[in-house]
mmCIF file of C-alpha atoms and ligand atoms in Angstrom:
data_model
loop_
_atom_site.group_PDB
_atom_site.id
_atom_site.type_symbol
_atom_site.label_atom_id
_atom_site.label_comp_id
_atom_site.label_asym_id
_atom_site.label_seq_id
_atom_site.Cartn_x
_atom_site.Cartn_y
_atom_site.Cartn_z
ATOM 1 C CA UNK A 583 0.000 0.000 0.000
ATOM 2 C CA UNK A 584 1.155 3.382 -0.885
ATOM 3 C CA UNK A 585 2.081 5.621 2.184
ATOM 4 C CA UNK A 586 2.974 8.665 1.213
ATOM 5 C CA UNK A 587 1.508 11.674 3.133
ATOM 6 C CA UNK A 588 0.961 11.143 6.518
ATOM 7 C CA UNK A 589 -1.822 11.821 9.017
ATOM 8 C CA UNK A 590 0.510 14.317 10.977
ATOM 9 C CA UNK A 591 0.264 16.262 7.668
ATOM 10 C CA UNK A 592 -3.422 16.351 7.703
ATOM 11 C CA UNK A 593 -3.817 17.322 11.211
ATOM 12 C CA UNK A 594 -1.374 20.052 11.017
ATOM 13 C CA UNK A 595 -3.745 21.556 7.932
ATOM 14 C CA UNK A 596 -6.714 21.000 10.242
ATOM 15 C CA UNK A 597 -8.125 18.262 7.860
ATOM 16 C CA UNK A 598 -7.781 15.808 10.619
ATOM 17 C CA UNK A 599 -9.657 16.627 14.114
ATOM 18 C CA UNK A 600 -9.947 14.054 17.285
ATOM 19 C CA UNK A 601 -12.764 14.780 19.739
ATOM 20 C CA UNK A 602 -16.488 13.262 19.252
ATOM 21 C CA UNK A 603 -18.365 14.303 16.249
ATOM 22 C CA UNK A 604 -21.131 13.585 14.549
ATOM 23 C CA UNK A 605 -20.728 13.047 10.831
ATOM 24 C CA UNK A 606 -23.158 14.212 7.727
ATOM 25 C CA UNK A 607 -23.734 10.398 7.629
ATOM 26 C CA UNK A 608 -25.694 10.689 10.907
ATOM 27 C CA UNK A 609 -22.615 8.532 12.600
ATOM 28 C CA UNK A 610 -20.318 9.244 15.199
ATOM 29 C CA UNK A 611 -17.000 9.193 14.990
ATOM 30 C CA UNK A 612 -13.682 10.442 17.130
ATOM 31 C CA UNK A 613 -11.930 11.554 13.952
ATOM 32 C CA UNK A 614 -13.204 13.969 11.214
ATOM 33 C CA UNK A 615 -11.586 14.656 8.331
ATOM 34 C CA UNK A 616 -12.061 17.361 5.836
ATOM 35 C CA UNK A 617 -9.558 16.803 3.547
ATOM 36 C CA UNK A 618 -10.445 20.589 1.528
ATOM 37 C CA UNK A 619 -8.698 22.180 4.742
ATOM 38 C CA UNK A 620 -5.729 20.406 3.561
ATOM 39 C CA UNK A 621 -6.021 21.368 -0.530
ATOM 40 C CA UNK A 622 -6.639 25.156 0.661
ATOM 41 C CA UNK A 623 -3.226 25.632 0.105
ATOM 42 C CA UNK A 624 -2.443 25.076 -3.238
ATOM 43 C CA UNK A 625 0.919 24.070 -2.483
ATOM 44 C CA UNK A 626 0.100 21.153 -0.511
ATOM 45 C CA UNK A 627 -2.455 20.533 -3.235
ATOM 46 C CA UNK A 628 0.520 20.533 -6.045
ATOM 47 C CA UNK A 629 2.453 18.224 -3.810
ATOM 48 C CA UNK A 630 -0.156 15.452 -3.021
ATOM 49 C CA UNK A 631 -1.322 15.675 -7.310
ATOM 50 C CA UNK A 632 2.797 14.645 -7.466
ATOM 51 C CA UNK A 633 2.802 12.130 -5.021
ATOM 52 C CA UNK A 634 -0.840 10.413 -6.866
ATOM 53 C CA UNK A 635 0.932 10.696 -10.021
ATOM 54 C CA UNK A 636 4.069 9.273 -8.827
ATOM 55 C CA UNK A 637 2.371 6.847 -7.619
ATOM 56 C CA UNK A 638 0.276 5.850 -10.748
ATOM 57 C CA UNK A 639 3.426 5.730 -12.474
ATOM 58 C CA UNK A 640 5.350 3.621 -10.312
ATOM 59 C CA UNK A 641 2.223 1.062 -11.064
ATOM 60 C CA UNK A 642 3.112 1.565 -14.828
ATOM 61 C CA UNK A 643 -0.404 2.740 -15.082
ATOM 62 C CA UNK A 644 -0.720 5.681 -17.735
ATOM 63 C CA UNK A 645 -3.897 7.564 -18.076
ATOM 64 C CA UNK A 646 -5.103 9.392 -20.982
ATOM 65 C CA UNK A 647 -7.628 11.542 -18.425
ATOM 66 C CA UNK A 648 -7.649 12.077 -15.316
ATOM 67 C CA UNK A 649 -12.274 12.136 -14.000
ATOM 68 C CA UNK A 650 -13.214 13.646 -10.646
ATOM 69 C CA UNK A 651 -16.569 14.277 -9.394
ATOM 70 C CA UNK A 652 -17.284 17.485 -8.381
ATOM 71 C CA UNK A 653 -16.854 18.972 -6.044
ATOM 72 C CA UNK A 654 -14.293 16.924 -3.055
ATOM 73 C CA UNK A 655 -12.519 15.450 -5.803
ATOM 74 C CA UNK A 656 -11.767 18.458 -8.309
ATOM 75 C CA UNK A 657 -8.619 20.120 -6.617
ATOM 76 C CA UNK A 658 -6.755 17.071 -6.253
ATOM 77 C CA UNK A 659 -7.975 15.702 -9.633
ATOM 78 C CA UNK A 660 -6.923 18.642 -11.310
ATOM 79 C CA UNK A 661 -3.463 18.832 -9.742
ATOM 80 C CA UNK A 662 -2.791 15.254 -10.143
ATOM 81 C CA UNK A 663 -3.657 15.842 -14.331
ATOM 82 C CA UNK A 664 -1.259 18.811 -14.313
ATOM 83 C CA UNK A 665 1.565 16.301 -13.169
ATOM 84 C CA UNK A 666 0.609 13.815 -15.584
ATOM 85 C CA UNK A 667 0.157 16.183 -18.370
ATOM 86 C CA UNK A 668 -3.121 14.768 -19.004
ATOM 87 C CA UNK A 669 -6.454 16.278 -19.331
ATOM 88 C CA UNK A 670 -8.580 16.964 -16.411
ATOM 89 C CA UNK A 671 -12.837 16.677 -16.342
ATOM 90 C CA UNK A 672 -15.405 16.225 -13.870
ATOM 91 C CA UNK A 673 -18.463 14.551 -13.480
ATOM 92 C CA UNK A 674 -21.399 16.318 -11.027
ATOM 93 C CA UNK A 675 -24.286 15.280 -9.635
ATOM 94 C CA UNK A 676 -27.516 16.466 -11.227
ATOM 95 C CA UNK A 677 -30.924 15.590 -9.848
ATOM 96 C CA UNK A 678 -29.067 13.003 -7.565
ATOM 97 C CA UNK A 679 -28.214 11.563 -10.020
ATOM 98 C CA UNK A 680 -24.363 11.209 -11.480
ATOM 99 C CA UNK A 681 -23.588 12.314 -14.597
ATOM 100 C CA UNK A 682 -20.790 14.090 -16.576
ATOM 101 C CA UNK A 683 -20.283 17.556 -16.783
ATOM 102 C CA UNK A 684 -22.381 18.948 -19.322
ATOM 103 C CA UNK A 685 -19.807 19.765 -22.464
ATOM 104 C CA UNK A 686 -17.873 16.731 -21.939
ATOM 105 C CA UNK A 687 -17.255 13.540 -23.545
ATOM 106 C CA UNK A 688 -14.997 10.188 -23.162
ATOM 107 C CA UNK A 689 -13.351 9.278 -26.401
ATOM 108 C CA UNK A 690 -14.026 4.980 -27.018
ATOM 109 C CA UNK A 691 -11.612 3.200 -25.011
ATOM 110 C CA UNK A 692 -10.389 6.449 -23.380
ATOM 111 C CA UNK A 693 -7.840 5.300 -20.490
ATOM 112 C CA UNK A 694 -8.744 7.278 -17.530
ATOM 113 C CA UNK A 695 -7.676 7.385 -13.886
ATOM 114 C CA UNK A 696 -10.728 8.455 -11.325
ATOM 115 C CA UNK A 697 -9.607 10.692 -8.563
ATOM 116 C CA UNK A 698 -11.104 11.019 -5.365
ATOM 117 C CA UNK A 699 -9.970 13.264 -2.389
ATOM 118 C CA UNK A 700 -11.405 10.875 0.309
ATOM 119 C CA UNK A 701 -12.967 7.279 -0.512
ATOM 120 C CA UNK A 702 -15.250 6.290 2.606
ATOM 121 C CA UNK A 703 -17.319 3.800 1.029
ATOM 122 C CA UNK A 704 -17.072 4.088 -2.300
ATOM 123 C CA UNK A 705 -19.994 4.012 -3.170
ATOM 124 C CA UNK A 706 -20.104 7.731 -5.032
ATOM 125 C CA UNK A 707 -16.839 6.328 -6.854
ATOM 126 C CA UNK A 708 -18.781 3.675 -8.550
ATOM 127 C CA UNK A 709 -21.271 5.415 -9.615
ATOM 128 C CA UNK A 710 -18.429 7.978 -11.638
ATOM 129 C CA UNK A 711 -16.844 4.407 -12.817
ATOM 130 C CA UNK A 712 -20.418 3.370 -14.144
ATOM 131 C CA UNK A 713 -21.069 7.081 -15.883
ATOM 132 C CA UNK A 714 -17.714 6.675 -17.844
ATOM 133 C CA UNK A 715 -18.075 3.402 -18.746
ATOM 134 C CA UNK A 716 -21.654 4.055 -19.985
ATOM 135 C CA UNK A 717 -19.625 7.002 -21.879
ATOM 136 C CA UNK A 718 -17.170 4.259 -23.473
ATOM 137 C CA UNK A 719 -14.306 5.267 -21.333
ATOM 138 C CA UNK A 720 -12.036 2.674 -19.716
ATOM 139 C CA UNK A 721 -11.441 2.977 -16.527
ATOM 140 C CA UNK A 722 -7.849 1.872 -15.437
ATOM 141 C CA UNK A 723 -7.179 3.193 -12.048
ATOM 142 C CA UNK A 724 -8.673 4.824 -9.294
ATOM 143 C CA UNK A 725 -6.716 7.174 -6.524
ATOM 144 C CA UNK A 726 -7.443 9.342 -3.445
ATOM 145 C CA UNK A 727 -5.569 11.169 -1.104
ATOM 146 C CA UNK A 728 -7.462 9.358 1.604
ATOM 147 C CA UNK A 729 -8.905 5.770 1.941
ATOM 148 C CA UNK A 730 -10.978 4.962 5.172
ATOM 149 C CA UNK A 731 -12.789 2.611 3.610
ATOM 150 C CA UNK A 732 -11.560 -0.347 6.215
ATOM 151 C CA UNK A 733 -10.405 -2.241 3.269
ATOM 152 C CA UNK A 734 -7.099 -2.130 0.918
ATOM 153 C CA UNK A 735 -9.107 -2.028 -2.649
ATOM 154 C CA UNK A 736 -12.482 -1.188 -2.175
ATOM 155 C CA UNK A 737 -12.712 -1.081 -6.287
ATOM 156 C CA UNK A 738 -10.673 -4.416 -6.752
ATOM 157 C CA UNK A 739 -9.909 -5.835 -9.416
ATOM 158 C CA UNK A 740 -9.288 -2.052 -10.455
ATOM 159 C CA UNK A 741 -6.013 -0.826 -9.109
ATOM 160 C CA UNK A 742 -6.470 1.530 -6.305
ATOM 161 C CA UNK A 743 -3.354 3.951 -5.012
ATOM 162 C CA UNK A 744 -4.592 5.822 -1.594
ATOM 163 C CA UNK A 745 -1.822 8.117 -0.401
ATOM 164 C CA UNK A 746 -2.691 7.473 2.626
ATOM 165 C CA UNK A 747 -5.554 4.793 4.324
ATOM 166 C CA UNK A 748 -7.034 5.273 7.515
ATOM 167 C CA UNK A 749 -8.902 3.249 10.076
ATOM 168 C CA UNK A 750 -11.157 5.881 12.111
ATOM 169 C CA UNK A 751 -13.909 3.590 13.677
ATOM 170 C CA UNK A 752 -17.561 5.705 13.486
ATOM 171 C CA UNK A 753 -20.814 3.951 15.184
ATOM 172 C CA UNK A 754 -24.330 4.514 15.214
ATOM 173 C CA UNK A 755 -25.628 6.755 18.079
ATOM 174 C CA UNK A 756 -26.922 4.173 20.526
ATOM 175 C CA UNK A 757 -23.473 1.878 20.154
ATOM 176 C CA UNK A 758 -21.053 5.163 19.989
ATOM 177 C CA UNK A 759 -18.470 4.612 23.379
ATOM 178 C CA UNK A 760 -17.611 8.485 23.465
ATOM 179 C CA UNK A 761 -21.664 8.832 24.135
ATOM 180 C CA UNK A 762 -21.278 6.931 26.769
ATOM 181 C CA UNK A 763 -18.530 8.380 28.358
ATOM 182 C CA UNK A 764 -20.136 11.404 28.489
ATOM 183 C CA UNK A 765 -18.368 12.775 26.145
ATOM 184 C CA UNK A 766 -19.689 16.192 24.554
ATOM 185 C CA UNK A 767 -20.553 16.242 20.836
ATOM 186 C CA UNK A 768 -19.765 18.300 18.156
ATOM 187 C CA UNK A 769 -20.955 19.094 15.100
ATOM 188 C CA UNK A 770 -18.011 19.850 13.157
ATOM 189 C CA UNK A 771 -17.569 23.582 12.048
ATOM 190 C CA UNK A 772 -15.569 25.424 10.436
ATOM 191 C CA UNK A 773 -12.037 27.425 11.055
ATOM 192 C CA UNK A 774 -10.290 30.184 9.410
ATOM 193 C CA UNK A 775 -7.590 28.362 7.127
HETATM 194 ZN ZN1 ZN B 444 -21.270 9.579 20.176
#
């Protein structure tokens, strides 16, 4: 597995908070991420488009596009393009449901590489995978800055290079320990960058 940024990184961008929160999802967690706090600084964001291109090359796997859905996974999927010197596009969701970005199209048999800034299920990332394959596009690779998905390759038998994976247990309300504890919960908010 790929290990190339590291969580002390995150944290000292403020993407990575411990404490008791409870997530969009509903969940609760003792970790939050918000991996845009990290990307705010387009240096950082420069560096970790290197590092997933470094890392797709070391795989020998050479996109002819680089996909993102919009919005999470557009910084880092545009940065990791620019190192590859490959073309950048996004899809969006419209009517909940996931298409391409209006304008667009995947050449037949198009190689392309689907970026993610965080892959927590990847559930979202499947649905971009099924929208470009629909489109005729061939999808070779998938990446992410993050993966706390629990598992090495959610997308297997498609390659996937995380730069870094994460195990940050979350729980539903009535099973969460830090409720139990006592522990006061937070909503998570936001912070100058
Ligand atoms: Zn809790």
């Amino acid at each position: 597995m790929t290990t190339s940024l590291t969580l002390d990184e995150l944290t000292a961008a403020g993407a990575h908070r411990t404490g008791h929160f409870r997530l969009s999802s509903g969940l609760h967690s003792g970790d939050y991420l918000q991996c845009a706090l990290y990307l705010a600084d387009p240096r950082r964001a420069e560096r970790a488009g290197h590092l997933i291109a470094g890392g797709l090359r070391g795989a020998g796997i050479r996109p002819e596009l680089v996909v993102s859905p919009a919005l999470g996974g557009v910084i880092i999927g545009h940065e990791t393009a620019r190192a590859l010197g490959a073309p950048f596009l996004f899809t969006e969701r419209v009517d909940g449901r996931m298409t391409l970005r209006r304008g667009f199209a995947i050449g037949p048999g198009q190689r392309i590489v689907v970026v993610e800034d965080v892959v927590t299920t990847g559930k979202s990332t499947r649905e971009v995978v099924a929208v470009l394959e629909q489109s005729g596009g061939l999808v070779i690779a998938m990446a992410s800055i993050v993966n706390r998905s629990g598992q090495d390759n959610p997308f297997a038998p498609i390659p996937f290079i995380p730069l870094l994976s994460v195990a940050f247990p979350t729980w539903p309300p009535e099973e969460c320990p830090l409720c139990r504890e006592g522990k006061p919960i937070e909503k998570p908010g936001s912070r100058p960058v």
